[in-house]
């Protein structure tokens, strides 16, 4: 049977062909453009006509006061997001699992998944109004005698806004993976715990949470790969010049350098640095995940 | 489900738990309800931030005004076309590629080479500038193709489909191969009909991706008239769309705030309709595709 099939694998290659062709053109063809980071790009001369400058662009980047700040901002925002994004879905998944009425559980799930599917363009439009100085949130704070808080324009508050709204957007969707893991826990564990006299709380503490251990570790490990991704979509839509000092991240900085200021070489250099470091981080976290939790993607 | 102990503490916990989850769910729904309320409110209350969850001075004039002006409708049209082409392309390519990749290396020599080719670009990106220059040199600026071709192969979805198809029992194909069926025939008549859950998942994912995309529109479209909806909304929300604001000022019941709200709500509607129906599929799809290997 195998002999008969060998001659037919061309069909499998044929199925790959259209997709692979598009990947080669739109994802591999831009790669040589990376040389821009090592050239003094003059648009009229084209990528290959422009002069080589070696590492000059990178040196220049080091001397820019913004670069270090932007790199630091990126790490800080991404780290805070990882720290706050990780416990909430676990808590909600455990609590959802305690709900007995299937209809209530399903309704809550549908509602908490929603924000994940809405774009930051839309959400920023809502949040910027809700949290403005005369917005509803500040009006509500006013009832308790609090002074209006400049959520969107104060650098410190703005970072908290970024983290809080990011947690809000994603916690529901992230429960999916934990709920599935909880469903997979062996029923007999709970039954024997009940015989031993464990109440609900003790069952959660001694069976549910430890059973989630591996998946929690996996999610945490993999999230380290994204430590340079502070969330371009969100920051770009929500920020304003008032908070650039703390909210400007690598991706928004590259946008302003490349598209607004047309400084292609510097934009490429910073983007390249991010890609290389990001690649190393992702591969490392993936290898760790594979080693310690048998996780594979292909 | 574990058995319950009907103690007083247990009941108190159940009540608190239900309340907590209900509040969490309400928080997720709040922005949507708020924006609906603002969009149906009069210009005055909306501008004064007096609307919370219920319209004040109810009116549909912001919608009437929206449907009589071109920019919003044009952008909606661009997005509709983009989603139609983009989702069809993404789904077809993803299903085509997932099948060969679900084969073992012995059955499909070259499988791992293709896999590395895909995974590498999933992890390493040339960055904004080289991508932009490529689109420009291909002459795709201001073309719909700049919005659908670069994202034509969503690699994460290909992996989802691959893992799903890997889990289908081998036996169903073997009988067909005995009868002389080709891979192509197997894919069409056996594999695709069994793959409905994962098809629903990837259709939803690529729909959401194309509907929500705004950045590529911003950098690849020079002509504002070709902006997809989210890119256009971006300009409205950041108050860069002068036309909307000026036109809005000459009316007593409509202003920038209510117009913005109406546009945001209309942009949400396709998502609000689609995802609850596909929910049961994508929960399964994500878990099978992402956790199992």
Coordinates of C-alpha atoms in Angstrom, one line a residue:
Chain A
X1 CA 0.0 0.0 0.0
X2 CA 2.8 2.4 0.8
X3 CA 4.4 1.7 -2.6
X4 CA 1.2 2.8 -4.3
X5 CA 1.1 6.0 -2.2
X6 CA 4.6 7.1 -2.7
X7 CA 3.9 8.1 -6.3
X8 CA 1.0 10.2 -5.0
X9 CA 2.7 12.5 -2.6
X10 CA 3.0 15.0 -5.4
X11 CA -0.7 15.7 -4.5
X12 CA 0.4 16.6 -1.0
X13 CA 3.0 19.0 -2.4
X14 CA 0.4 20.4 -4.7
X15 CA -1.8 21.2 -1.7
X16 CA 1.1 23.1 0.0
X17 CA 2.1 25.0 -3.1
X18 CA -0.3 28.0 -3.1
X19 CA 0.2 28.7 0.6
X20 CA 3.9 28.2 0.5
X21 CA 4.3 30.5 -2.5
X22 CA 2.4 33.3 -0.7
X23 CA 4.5 32.8 2.4
X24 CA 7.7 33.0 0.4
X25 CA 6.7 36.2 -1.3
X26 CA 5.1 38.1 1.6
X27 CA 7.1 36.8 4.6
X28 CA 10.5 35.7 3.2
X29 CA 10.9 38.3 0.5
X30 CA 11.0 41.2 3.0
X31 CA 13.8 39.5 5.0
X32 CA 16.7 40.8 2.7
X33 CA 15.3 44.3 3.5
X34 CA 16.9 43.9 6.9
X35 CA 20.2 45.1 5.3
X36 CA 18.7 48.6 5.5
X37 CA 19.8 48.6 9.1
X38 CA 23.4 48.5 7.9
X39 CA 22.9 51.1 5.2
X40 CA 22.3 54.8 4.9
X41 CA 19.0 54.5 3.1
X42 CA 18.3 57.0 0.4
X43 CA 14.9 56.2 -1.2
X44 CA 15.8 57.5 -4.6
X45 CA 18.8 55.1 -4.8
X46 CA 16.8 52.1 -3.6
X47 CA 17.8 49.5 -1.0
X48 CA 20.7 48.1 -3.0
X49 CA 22.0 51.4 -4.3
X50 CA 22.3 53.0 -0.9
X51 CA 25.7 53.0 0.8
X52 CA 26.8 50.5 3.5
X53 CA 27.5 52.1 6.9
X54 CA 28.1 49.0 9.0
X55 CA 27.0 49.3 12.5
X56 CA 26.8 53.1 12.5
X57 CA 23.0 53.1 12.7
X58 CA 23.1 50.8 15.8
X59 CA 25.7 53.1 17.4
X60 CA 23.6 56.1 16.7
X61 CA 20.6 54.3 18.2
X62 CA 22.6 53.7 21.5
X63 CA 23.2 57.4 21.8
X64 CA 19.6 58.4 21.4
X65 CA 18.2 59.1 24.8
X66 CA 14.8 57.8 23.7
X67 CA 16.0 54.3 22.8
X68 CA 16.9 53.2 26.3
X69 CA 13.7 54.7 27.7
X70 CA 11.6 53.0 25.1
X71 CA 13.3 49.6 25.7
X72 CA 12.7 50.0 29.4
X73 CA 9.1 51.0 29.0
X74 CA 8.5 48.0 26.8
X75 CA 9.9 45.6 29.4
X76 CA 8.0 47.3 32.2
X77 CA 4.6 47.2 30.5
X78 CA 5.0 43.7 29.2
X79 CA 6.2 42.4 32.6
X80 CA 3.3 44.1 34.5
X81 CA 0.9 42.6 32.0
X82 CA 2.3 39.1 32.5
X83 CA 2.1 39.4 36.2
X84 CA -1.5 40.7 36.3
X85 CA -2.8 38.7 33.4
X86 CA -1.9 35.3 34.8
X87 CA -3.8 34.9 38.1
X88 CA -7.2 36.3 37.1
X89 CA -8.2 33.6 34.5
X90 CA -7.2 30.8 36.9
X91 CA -9.4 32.3 39.7
X92 CA -12.3 32.8 37.3
X93 CA -12.0 29.3 35.9
X94 CA -12.0 27.7 39.4
X95 CA -15.0 29.8 40.4
X96 CA -16.9 29.0 37.1
X97 CA -16.3 25.3 37.8
X98 CA -18.1 25.6 41.1
X99 CA -21.2 26.9 39.3
X100 CA -23.9 24.1 39.1
X101 CA -26.4 25.8 36.8
X102 CA -25.2 25.1 33.2
X103 CA -27.2 28.0 31.8
X104 CA -25.7 30.5 34.1
X105 CA -22.2 29.2 33.4
X106 CA -22.7 29.4 29.7
X107 CA -24.1 32.9 29.8
X108 CA -21.2 34.1 32.0
X109 CA -18.7 32.5 29.6
X110 CA -20.3 34.1 26.5
X111 CA -20.1 37.5 28.1
X112 CA -16.6 37.3 29.4
X113 CA -15.2 36.1 26.0
X114 CA -16.7 39.2 24.3
X115 CA -13.9 41.8 24.9
X116 CA -11.3 39.5 23.4
X117 CA -13.1 39.8 20.0
X118 CA -13.4 43.6 20.0
X119 CA -10.5 45.6 18.4
X120 CA -8.4 48.1 20.4
X121 CA -9.6 50.7 18.0
X122 CA -13.2 50.2 19.2
X123 CA -12.2 49.7 22.8
X124 CA -10.0 52.8 22.9
X125 CA -12.8 54.8 21.6
X126 CA -14.9 53.8 24.5
X127 CA -12.2 53.9 27.2
X128 CA -10.9 57.3 26.3
X129 CA -14.4 58.7 26.9
X130 CA -15.2 56.7 30.0
X131 CA -11.9 57.7 31.7
X132 CA -11.6 61.3 30.5
X133 CA -11.5 64.0 33.2
X134 CA -15.2 64.7 32.8
X135 CA -16.1 61.1 32.0
X136 CA -18.4 58.7 33.8
X137 CA -15.7 57.1 35.9
X138 CA -14.5 60.4 37.3
X139 CA -18.1 61.5 37.8
X140 CA -18.7 58.3 39.9
X141 CA -15.5 59.0 41.8
X142 CA -16.9 62.5 42.5
X143 CA -19.9 61.1 44.3
X144 CA -17.4 59.7 46.8
X145 CA -15.7 63.1 47.1
X146 CA -12.6 62.1 45.1
X147 CA -10.9 64.6 42.9
X148 CA -11.0 63.8 39.1
X149 CA -8.1 61.6 38.1
X150 CA -6.2 62.3 34.9
X151 CA -6.3 58.6 33.8
X152 CA -5.2 59.0 30.2
X153 CA -2.8 61.9 30.5
X154 CA -0.8 61.2 33.6
X155 CA 2.1 58.9 32.8
X156 CA 1.8 56.8 36.0
X157 CA -2.0 56.3 35.8
X158 CA -1.7 55.6 32.1
X159 CA 0.5 52.5 32.7
X160 CA -2.1 51.2 35.2
X161 CA -4.8 51.9 32.6
X162 CA -2.9 49.8 30.0
X163 CA -2.5 46.9 32.4
X164 CA -6.0 47.0 33.8
X165 CA -7.8 47.3 30.4
X166 CA -5.6 44.5 29.0
X167 CA -6.5 42.2 31.8
X168 CA -10.1 43.2 31.3
X169 CA -10.0 42.4 27.6
X170 CA -8.3 39.0 27.9
X171 CA -9.1 37.3 31.2
X172 CA -12.3 35.7 30.0
X173 CA -10.8 34.2 26.9
X174 CA -7.8 32.9 28.9
X175 CA -10.1 30.9 31.1
X176 CA -10.8 28.5 28.2
X177 CA -7.6 26.7 28.6
X178 CA -7.9 26.3 32.4
X179 CA -11.5 25.2 32.2
X180 CA -10.5 22.5 29.7
X181 CA -7.8 21.3 32.1
X182 CA -10.2 21.3 35.0
X183 CA -12.6 19.1 33.0
X184 CA -9.8 16.7 32.4
X185 CA -9.2 16.1 36.2
X186 CA -10.0 12.5 37.3
X187 CA -13.4 12.4 39.1
X188 CA -12.3 9.7 41.4
X189 CA -9.8 12.1 43.0
X190 CA -12.8 14.2 44.2
X191 CA -14.8 11.2 45.3
X192 CA -12.0 9.9 47.5
X193 CA -11.4 13.4 48.9
X194 CA -15.1 13.6 49.9
X195 CA -14.8 10.2 51.7
X196 CA -11.8 11.6 53.5
X197 CA -14.1 14.5 54.6
X198 CA -12.7 17.3 52.4
X199 CA -15.1 20.2 51.9
X200 CA -15.3 22.1 48.6
X201 CA -12.6 24.6 49.5
X202 CA -10.2 21.8 50.5
X203 CA -11.0 20.0 47.2
X204 CA -10.1 23.1 45.2
X205 CA -6.9 23.7 47.3
X206 CA -5.7 20.1 47.3
X207 CA -7.0 18.7 44.0
X208 CA -8.0 21.4 41.5
X209 CA -5.1 23.8 41.9
X210 CA -2.3 21.2 42.0
X211 CA -3.8 19.5 38.9
X212 CA -3.6 22.8 37.1
X213 CA 0.1 23.2 38.1
X214 CA 1.6 22.0 34.8
X215 CA -0.7 24.1 32.6
X216 CA 0.0 27.2 34.8
X217 CA 3.7 26.6 34.5
X218 CA 3.3 26.2 30.7
X219 CA 1.4 29.4 30.3
X220 CA 3.9 31.3 32.4
X221 CA 6.9 29.9 30.6
X222 CA 5.5 30.7 27.2
X223 CA 4.5 34.2 28.2
X224 CA 8.1 35.0 28.8
X225 CA 8.6 34.8 25.1
X226 CA 6.4 37.8 24.7
X227 CA 8.3 40.1 27.1
X228 CA 9.2 42.5 24.2
X229 CA 5.6 42.6 23.1
X230 CA 3.9 45.2 25.2
X231 CA 0.9 45.4 22.9
X232 CA 1.3 47.7 19.9
X233 CA -2.5 47.8 19.1
X234 CA -3.5 48.9 22.6
X235 CA -0.7 51.4 23.2
X236 CA -1.0 53.0 19.8
X237 CA -4.7 53.5 20.1
X238 CA -4.8 54.7 23.7
X239 CA -1.7 56.8 24.1
X240 CA -1.1 60.5 23.5
X241 CA 2.0 62.8 23.6
X242 CA 1.4 63.5 27.3
X243 CA 2.4 59.9 28.2
X244 CA 5.1 59.2 25.7
X245 CA 7.7 59.3 28.4
X246 CA 6.4 56.1 30.0
X247 CA 4.1 54.5 27.3
X248 CA 6.2 54.7 24.2
X249 CA 7.2 51.1 23.4
X250 CA 9.5 49.7 20.8
X251 CA 6.8 49.1 18.2
X252 CA 5.2 52.6 18.5
X253 CA 8.6 54.2 18.4
X254 CA 9.5 52.3 15.2
X255 CA 6.3 53.5 13.7
X256 CA 7.0 57.1 14.5
X257 CA 10.6 56.8 13.3
X258 CA 9.8 55.0 10.1
X259 CA 6.4 56.1 8.9
X260 CA 6.2 59.6 10.4
X261 CA 9.8 60.7 10.3
X262 CA 10.7 58.5 7.3
X263 CA 13.9 57.4 9.0
X264 CA 13.9 54.0 7.4
X265 CA 17.4 52.8 8.5
X266 CA 16.9 53.6 12.2
X267 CA 13.4 52.1 12.1
X268 CA 14.7 48.9 10.6
X269 CA 17.6 48.7 13.0
X270 CA 15.4 49.0 16.1
X271 CA 12.9 46.6 14.6
X272 CA 15.6 44.1 13.8
X273 CA 17.0 44.3 17.3
X274 CA 13.6 43.6 18.6
X275 CA 13.0 40.7 16.2
X276 CA 16.3 39.0 17.1
X277 CA 15.9 39.4 20.8
X278 CA 12.3 38.4 20.6
X279 CA 13.2 35.3 18.5
X280 CA 15.7 34.2 21.1
X281 CA 13.3 34.7 23.9
X282 CA 10.5 32.8 22.2
X283 CA 12.7 29.9 21.2
X284 CA 14.1 29.7 24.7
X285 CA 10.7 29.7 26.4
X286 CA 9.5 27.2 24.0
X287 CA 12.4 24.9 24.6
X288 CA 11.9 25.3 28.4
X289 CA 8.2 24.5 28.0
X290 CA 9.0 21.4 25.9
X291 CA 11.6 20.2 28.4
X292 CA 9.5 20.6 31.5
X293 CA 5.9 20.0 30.4
X294 CA 6.2 17.9 27.2
X295 CA 4.7 20.8 25.3
X296 CA 5.0 20.6 21.5
X297 CA 3.4 22.6 18.8
X298 CA 4.2 20.4 15.8
Chain B
X1 CA -19.1 17.1 39.0
X2 CA -18.0 16.6 42.6
X3 CA -20.7 16.2 45.2
X4 CA -21.8 19.3 47.2
X5 CA -22.0 19.7 50.9
X6 CA -25.2 21.6 51.6
X7 CA -23.7 23.4 54.6
X8 CA -24.6 27.1 55.4
X9 CA -21.0 28.0 54.4
X10 CA -21.5 26.2 51.1
X11 CA -24.7 28.1 50.3
X12 CA -23.1 31.4 51.3
X13 CA -20.2 30.6 49.0
X14 CA -22.5 29.7 46.1
X15 CA -24.3 33.1 46.4
X16 CA -21.1 35.1 46.6
X17 CA -19.6 33.1 43.7
X18 CA -22.7 33.8 41.5
X19 CA -22.6 37.4 42.4
X20 CA -18.9 37.8 41.7
X21 CA -19.2 36.1 38.3
X22 CA -22.3 38.1 37.4
X23 CA -20.4 41.3 38.2
X24 CA -17.4 40.2 36.1
X25 CA -19.7 39.4 33.2
X26 CA -21.5 42.7 33.6
X27 CA -18.2 44.5 33.5
X28 CA -17.4 42.9 30.2
X29 CA -20.7 43.9 28.7
X30 CA -20.7 47.4 30.1
X31 CA -18.8 49.2 27.4
X32 CA -21.1 47.7 24.7
X33 CA -24.3 48.8 26.5
X34 CA -22.8 52.2 27.3
X35 CA -21.9 52.9 23.7
X36 CA -25.4 51.8 22.5
X37 CA -27.0 54.1 25.0
X38 CA -24.8 57.0 23.9
X39 CA -25.5 56.4 20.2
X40 CA -29.3 56.7 20.8
X41 CA -29.0 59.8 23.0
X42 CA -29.4 63.4 22.1
X43 CA -26.3 65.6 21.4
X44 CA -26.6 67.6 24.7
X45 CA -26.6 64.8 27.2
X46 CA -24.0 62.8 25.3
X47 CA -21.6 65.7 25.2
X48 CA -22.1 66.3 28.9
X49 CA -21.3 62.6 29.7
X50 CA -24.8 62.3 31.2
X51 CA -25.5 58.9 29.6
X52 CA -24.6 55.7 31.4
X53 CA -26.6 52.6 30.4
X54 CA -29.9 54.1 29.1
X55 CA -30.4 56.6 26.3
X56 CA -31.2 60.2 27.4
X57 CA -33.4 62.2 25.0
X58 CA -33.8 59.1 22.8
X59 CA -33.2 59.7 19.1
X60 CA -32.1 57.7 16.1
X61 CA -30.8 60.7 14.3
X62 CA -27.1 59.8 14.6
X63 CA -27.9 56.6 12.7
X64 CA -29.9 58.5 10.1
X65 CA -27.1 60.9 9.7
X66 CA -24.5 58.1 9.4
X67 CA -26.4 56.3 6.7
X68 CA -26.7 59.5 4.6
X69 CA -22.9 60.2 4.5
X70 CA -20.4 58.5 2.4
X71 CA -17.2 57.9 4.4
X72 CA -18.7 55.5 6.9
X73 CA -20.6 53.5 4.3
X74 CA -17.5 53.4 2.0
X75 CA -15.3 52.1 4.8
X76 CA -18.0 49.5 5.8
X77 CA -18.0 48.4 2.2
X78 CA -14.2 48.1 2.0
X79 CA -14.2 46.0 5.2
X80 CA -17.0 43.8 3.8
X81 CA -15.1 43.1 0.6
X82 CA -11.9 42.5 2.6
X83 CA -13.5 40.0 4.9
X84 CA -15.2 38.1 2.0
X85 CA -11.9 37.8 0.1
X86 CA -9.7 37.4 3.1
X87 CA -11.7 34.8 4.9
X88 CA -12.2 32.7 1.8
X89 CA -8.5 32.8 1.0
X90 CA -7.4 32.1 4.6
X91 CA -9.8 29.2 5.0
X92 CA -9.0 27.6 1.7
X93 CA -5.2 27.8 2.2
X94 CA -5.3 26.8 5.9
X95 CA -7.4 23.6 5.1
X96 CA -5.2 22.8 2.1
X97 CA -2.0 23.1 4.1
X98 CA -3.2 21.5 7.3
X99 CA -3.9 18.2 5.6
X100 CA -0.4 17.3 4.2
X101 CA 1.2 18.6 7.4
X102 CA -1.0 16.3 9.5
X103 CA 0.7 13.4 7.7
X104 CA 3.8 11.7 9.2
X105 CA 7.2 12.4 7.8
X106 CA 7.3 8.8 6.5
X107 CA 4.1 9.3 4.5
X108 CA 4.9 12.8 3.4
X109 CA 8.6 13.4 2.9
X110 CA 9.3 17.1 3.1
X111 CA 6.7 17.6 5.8
X112 CA 9.2 18.9 8.3
X113 CA 10.9 21.2 5.8
X114 CA 7.6 22.9 5.2
X115 CA 6.9 23.0 8.9
X116 CA 10.2 24.8 9.6
X117 CA 9.6 27.2 6.7
X118 CA 6.3 28.2 8.4
X119 CA 7.4 28.2 12.0
X120 CA 10.4 30.3 11.3
X121 CA 8.5 33.3 9.9
X122 CA 5.9 32.9 12.7
X123 CA 8.7 33.6 15.1
X124 CA 10.9 36.0 13.2
X125 CA 9.6 39.0 11.4
X126 CA 11.5 41.4 9.1
X127 CA 9.8 44.3 10.8
X128 CA 7.7 47.2 9.7
X129 CA 10.0 48.9 7.2
X130 CA 11.0 45.9 5.0
X131 CA 7.4 44.8 4.8
X132 CA 6.2 48.3 3.9
X133 CA 8.9 48.6 1.2
X134 CA 8.0 45.2 -0.3
X135 CA 4.3 46.2 -0.6
X136 CA 5.3 49.4 -2.2
X137 CA 7.7 47.9 -4.7
X138 CA 5.0 45.3 -5.6
X139 CA 2.8 48.2 -6.5
X140 CA 0.2 47.1 -4.0
X141 CA -0.2 50.5 -2.2
X142 CA -3.9 51.5 -2.3
X143 CA -4.9 48.0 -3.4
X144 CA -7.1 45.6 -1.6
X145 CA -4.5 42.9 -2.2
X146 CA -2.1 44.7 0.3
X147 CA -4.7 43.9 2.9
X148 CA -5.4 40.2 2.2
X149 CA -2.3 38.7 0.6
X150 CA 0.3 39.3 3.4
X151 CA -1.9 37.6 5.9
X152 CA -3.2 35.0 3.5
X153 CA -1.6 32.1 5.5
X154 CA -2.4 32.5 9.2
X155 CA 0.2 30.0 10.4
X156 CA -1.3 29.6 13.9
X157 CA -4.6 28.5 12.2
X158 CA -2.6 26.1 10.0
X159 CA -1.2 24.5 13.1
X160 CA -4.7 24.2 14.7
X161 CA -6.0 22.5 11.6
X162 CA -3.0 20.2 11.4
X163 CA -3.4 19.1 15.0
X164 CA -7.1 18.5 14.5
X165 CA -6.6 16.4 11.4
X166 CA -3.8 14.4 13.1
X167 CA -6.4 13.3 15.6
X168 CA -8.9 11.9 13.0
X169 CA -8.7 8.1 12.9
X170 CA -6.4 6.8 10.2
X171 CA -8.7 3.9 9.4
X172 CA -11.2 6.0 7.5
X173 CA -8.6 6.9 4.9
X174 CA -7.1 3.5 4.6
X175 CA -10.3 1.9 3.3
X176 CA -10.5 4.7 0.8
X177 CA -6.9 4.2 -0.3
X178 CA -7.7 0.5 -0.8
X179 CA -10.4 1.5 -3.2
X180 CA -7.9 3.6 -5.1
X181 CA -8.8 7.0 -3.8
X182 CA -6.2 9.8 -4.1
X183 CA -5.2 12.2 -1.3
X184 CA -7.2 14.9 -3.1
X185 CA -10.4 12.8 -3.1
X186 CA -9.8 11.8 0.6
X187 CA -9.3 15.4 1.6
X188 CA -12.5 16.5 -0.1
X189 CA -14.9 13.6 0.7
X190 CA -13.6 12.3 4.0
X191 CA -11.4 14.8 5.9
X192 CA -13.3 18.1 5.2
X193 CA -16.8 16.8 6.3
X194 CA -15.2 15.5 9.6
X195 CA -13.4 18.9 10.2
X196 CA -16.5 21.1 10.7
X197 CA -15.5 22.1 14.2
X198 CA -12.1 23.3 13.2
X199 CA -13.4 24.9 10.1
X200 CA -15.9 26.9 12.2
X201 CA -13.0 27.9 14.5
X202 CA -10.7 29.1 11.7
X203 CA -13.5 30.9 9.9
X204 CA -14.2 32.8 13.1
X205 CA -10.6 33.6 13.8
X206 CA -9.9 34.9 10.3
X207 CA -13.1 36.8 10.2
X208 CA -12.2 38.6 13.5
X209 CA -8.7 39.2 12.3
X210 CA -9.8 40.8 9.0
X211 CA -12.7 42.7 10.5
X212 CA -10.6 44.1 13.3
X213 CA -7.4 44.9 11.3
X214 CA -6.7 48.6 11.1
X215 CA -2.9 49.1 11.0
X216 CA -2.3 47.7 7.5
X217 CA -5.0 50.0 6.2
X218 CA -3.3 53.0 7.8
X219 CA 0.1 52.3 6.3
X220 CA -0.8 50.7 3.0
X221 CA -3.7 53.0 1.9
X222 CA -2.7 56.5 0.9
X223 CA -6.2 57.2 -0.3
X224 CA -8.5 57.7 2.7
X225 CA -11.5 56.6 0.6
X226 CA -10.0 53.1 0.6
X227 CA -9.6 52.8 4.4
X228 CA -11.3 49.7 5.9
X229 CA -13.8 50.4 8.7
X230 CA -11.4 50.0 11.6
X231 CA -8.8 52.3 10.0
X232 CA -11.5 54.9 9.3
X233 CA -12.8 54.5 12.9
X234 CA -9.2 55.1 14.2
X235 CA -9.1 58.5 12.4
X236 CA -12.6 59.3 13.9
X237 CA -11.7 58.3 17.4
X238 CA -8.4 60.1 17.4
X239 CA -10.3 63.2 16.1
X240 CA -8.4 63.2 12.9
X241 CA -11.5 63.0 10.7
X242 CA -12.3 66.7 10.2
X243 CA -15.3 66.1 7.9
X244 CA -17.3 64.2 10.6
X245 CA -16.8 66.9 13.2
X246 CA -17.7 69.8 11.0
X247 CA -20.8 68.2 9.5
X248 CA -21.9 67.2 13.0
X249 CA -21.8 70.7 14.4
X250 CA -24.7 72.0 12.3
X251 CA -27.2 69.7 13.9
X252 CA -28.9 69.9 17.3
X253 CA -29.5 66.2 17.9
X254 CA -26.2 64.8 16.5
X255 CA -22.7 65.6 17.5
X256 CA -19.2 64.1 17.3
X257 CA -19.9 62.0 20.5
X258 CA -23.2 60.4 19.4
X259 CA -21.9 59.8 15.8
X260 CA -18.7 58.2 17.1
X261 CA -20.8 56.0 19.4
X262 CA -23.1 54.9 16.6
X263 CA -20.1 54.1 14.4
X264 CA -18.4 52.1 17.1
X265 CA -21.6 50.1 17.8
X266 CA -22.1 49.4 14.1
X267 CA -18.6 48.2 13.8
X268 CA -19.2 45.7 16.7
X269 CA -22.3 44.2 15.2
X270 CA -20.8 41.5 13.0
X271 CA -18.6 40.3 15.9
X272 CA -21.5 40.4 18.3
X273 CA -23.6 38.2 15.9
X274 CA -20.9 35.7 14.9
X275 CA -18.9 34.7 17.9
X276 CA -21.6 33.4 20.3
X277 CA -22.7 30.9 17.6
X278 CA -19.2 29.6 17.1
X279 CA -18.3 29.6 20.8
X280 CA -18.8 25.8 21.3
X281 CA -16.4 25.1 18.4
X282 CA -13.6 27.4 19.2
X283 CA -13.3 26.3 22.8
X284 CA -12.7 22.8 21.5
X285 CA -10.5 24.0 18.7
X286 CA -8.2 26.0 20.9
X287 CA -7.7 23.3 23.4
X288 CA -7.1 20.6 20.9
X289 CA -4.9 22.7 18.7
X290 CA -2.8 24.5 21.3
X291 CA -2.3 22.2 24.2
X292 CA -2.2 18.8 22.7
X293 CA 0.7 18.1 20.4

